[in-house]
Amino acid sequence: MPEQTAAIWFSTPSVETLNLKAEATLNQNLGIEVTGFTDTALQGKMPVDERTVQPAGVLHGGASVAFAETLASWAGYLVVDSSRFHVVGQEINANHLRPGIAGQFVYGEATPIQLGRRSHVWQIHIRNESGKLVCISRCTLAVIDLPGQYATKEERA
C-alpha cells in the first residue's frame, strides 16, 4: 500500500478566489489561471496566443518562466501562514524542451522540492495539450515576514 502524505497547504482558497485576486495583474494579462490542487501540487493553464508567443509564432520562453513563477508563488503563498508571511521569487531557471503551439494551452504543475522555514524550492512542469513536456523550471522563493511582523527590540531581548 502506498504511503499517504498529508496535504501541504496552510490554506486552500477556492480556485475562483485565487483567480479573482489575479485581476489586473500579469497573471490576467497573460491569461494565466489556477485550475486546481492536489494534496501536494498546484495546477494552472496558460494560452499560447498573441499575448504569449514570440515572433516565430511559438510560446515565448519568458512567458513560460512567468507562468512557472506564478504557479510557484501561488503555491508558496498557500503553504505559509499569510497573516504572518509572504513569499517572493528569489531565483528561477528553466529548460525549454519543445515549442508550445499557438492556438493551444499549456498546463503547469508546481510541486515542492523543499519547504523550509525561510525558503522554498518548487519544481514546475509545463506540458502541452498532448501531455509532453514543454518546459521544466525550478523556482526558489524567499519566505519573508510581513511588515509589522518583525520582533521589537524588547521582544528580542
Coordinates of C-alpha atoms in Angstrom, one line a residue:
M1 CA 0.0 0.0 0.0
P2 CA 1.5 3.4 -0.9
E3 CA 2.4 5.7 1.9
Q4 CA -0.2 8.5 2.4
T5 CA 1.1 12.1 2.5
A6 CA -0.6 14.9 4.3
A7 CA -1.7 17.9 2.3
I8 CA 1.0 20.6 2.4
W9 CA -1.4 23.6 2.3
F10 CA -1.8 26.0 5.2
S11 CA -4.9 27.3 3.4
T12 CA -6.7 26.3 0.3
P13 CA -9.0 29.1 -1.0
S14 CA -11.1 28.2 -4.0
V15 CA -9.6 28.4 -7.5
E16 CA -12.1 31.2 -8.2
T17 CA -10.8 33.2 -5.3
L18 CA -7.2 32.9 -6.4
N19 CA -8.1 33.9 -10.0
L20 CA -10.1 36.9 -8.7
K21 CA -7.0 38.1 -6.8
A22 CA -5.1 38.0 -10.0
E23 CA -7.3 40.5 -11.8
A24 CA -5.4 43.5 -13.3
T25 CA -2.0 41.7 -12.8
L26 CA 0.5 40.0 -15.1
N27 CA -1.4 36.7 -14.5
Q28 CA -4.6 38.1 -16.1
N29 CA -2.6 39.9 -18.8
L30 CA -1.0 36.6 -19.9
G31 CA -4.2 34.6 -19.4
I32 CA -2.8 32.5 -16.6
E33 CA -5.4 30.7 -14.5
V34 CA -5.1 28.4 -11.4
T35 CA -7.1 25.3 -12.3
G36 CA -6.8 23.1 -9.2
F37 CA -4.9 21.4 -6.4
T38 CA -3.8 18.0 -5.3
D39 CA -2.5 17.3 -1.7
T40 CA 1.0 18.3 -2.9
A41 CA 0.7 20.3 -6.1
L42 CA -0.9 23.4 -7.6
Q43 CA -2.1 23.4 -11.2
G44 CA -2.8 26.0 -13.8
K45 CA -3.0 26.8 -17.5
M46 CA -1.9 29.5 -19.9
P47 CA -3.0 30.1 -23.5
V48 CA -0.4 30.1 -26.3
D49 CA -1.8 33.2 -28.1
E50 CA -0.8 36.7 -29.2
R51 CA 0.0 37.6 -25.5
T52 CA 2.4 34.7 -25.0
V53 CA 4.1 33.9 -28.4
Q54 CA 7.4 35.1 -29.8
P55 CA 7.6 36.5 -33.4
A56 CA 8.1 33.0 -34.7
G57 CA 4.6 32.1 -33.5
V58 CA 5.5 29.6 -30.7
L59 CA 5.4 30.1 -27.0
H60 CA 7.9 32.7 -25.7
G61 CA 10.4 31.3 -23.2
G62 CA 9.8 34.4 -21.0
A63 CA 6.1 33.6 -20.9
S64 CA 6.9 30.0 -19.7
V65 CA 9.1 31.5 -17.0
A66 CA 6.4 33.9 -15.9
F67 CA 3.9 31.0 -15.8
A68 CA 6.2 28.9 -13.8
E69 CA 7.0 31.6 -11.2
T70 CA 3.3 32.4 -10.9
L71 CA 2.4 28.8 -10.1
A72 CA 5.3 28.5 -7.6
S73 CA 4.4 31.8 -6.0
W74 CA 0.8 30.9 -5.5
A75 CA 1.8 27.5 -4.1
G76 CA 4.3 29.1 -1.8
Y77 CA 1.7 31.6 -0.6
L78 CA -0.7 28.8 0.2
V79 CA 1.9 26.8 2.2
V80 CA 2.7 29.7 4.6
D81 CA 0.5 31.5 7.2
S82 CA -0.3 34.5 5.0
S83 CA -1.3 36.5 8.1
R84 CA 2.4 36.4 9.1
F85 CA 4.4 35.7 6.0
H86 CA 4.7 36.4 2.3
V87 CA 6.8 34.7 -0.4
V88 CA 8.8 36.4 -3.1
G89 CA 10.7 34.9 -6.0
Q90 CA 14.4 34.7 -5.4
E91 CA 15.7 32.6 -8.3
I92 CA 14.2 30.8 -11.3
N93 CA 15.6 28.7 -14.1
A94 CA 14.0 27.0 -17.0
N95 CA 14.8 24.5 -19.7
H96 CA 12.7 24.9 -22.8
L97 CA 12.2 21.4 -24.3
R98 CA 9.8 21.8 -27.1
P99 CA 7.7 24.6 -28.6
G100 CA 4.3 25.5 -27.3
I101 CA 1.9 25.7 -30.3
A102 CA -0.2 28.8 -31.0
G103 CA -3.9 28.2 -30.5
Q104 CA -3.4 25.7 -27.7
F105 CA -3.0 25.8 -24.0
V106 CA 0.0 24.8 -21.9
Y107 CA -0.6 23.2 -18.4
G108 CA 1.6 23.6 -15.4
E109 CA 2.0 21.9 -12.1
A110 CA 4.1 23.2 -9.2
T111 CA 5.3 20.6 -6.7
P112 CA 7.7 21.3 -3.7
I113 CA 11.2 20.0 -3.6
Q114 CA 12.0 21.7 -0.3
L115 CA 9.7 23.6 2.1
G116 CA 11.9 25.4 4.6
R117 CA 11.2 28.0 7.2
R118 CA 12.8 30.8 5.2
S119 CA 12.9 29.4 1.7
H120 CA 11.1 27.1 -0.6
V121 CA 12.2 25.3 -3.8
W122 CA 9.5 24.4 -6.3
Q123 CA 9.6 22.3 -9.4
I124 CA 7.3 23.3 -12.2
H125 CA 6.5 21.1 -15.2
I126 CA 4.8 22.8 -18.1
R127 CA 3.1 20.4 -20.7
N128 CA 1.3 20.8 -24.0
E129 CA -2.2 19.5 -24.7
S130 CA -0.6 16.1 -25.6
G131 CA 1.0 15.9 -22.2
K132 CA 4.5 16.3 -23.5
L133 CA 7.0 18.5 -21.5
V134 CA 7.4 22.0 -23.0
C135 CA 9.4 23.4 -20.1
I136 CA 10.8 22.3 -16.7
S137 CA 11.6 25.0 -14.2
R138 CA 12.9 25.3 -10.7
C139 CA 11.9 28.4 -8.6
T140 CA 13.3 29.4 -5.2
L141 CA 11.1 31.5 -3.1
A142 CA 12.1 33.6 0.0
V143 CA 9.7 33.4 2.9
I144 CA 9.6 36.9 4.4
D145 CA 7.9 38.4 7.4
L146 CA 5.0 40.7 6.6
P147 CA 5.7 44.4 7.5
G148 CA 4.8 44.9 11.1
Q149 CA 5.6 41.3 12.0
Y150 CA 9.2 42.0 12.9
A151 CA 10.0 41.5 16.6
T152 CA 10.6 44.6 18.6
K153 CA 13.9 45.2 20.4
E154 CA 12.2 44.4 23.6
E155 CA 10.7 41.2 22.3
R156 CA 14.2 40.0 21.1
A157 CA 15.7 40.7 24.5

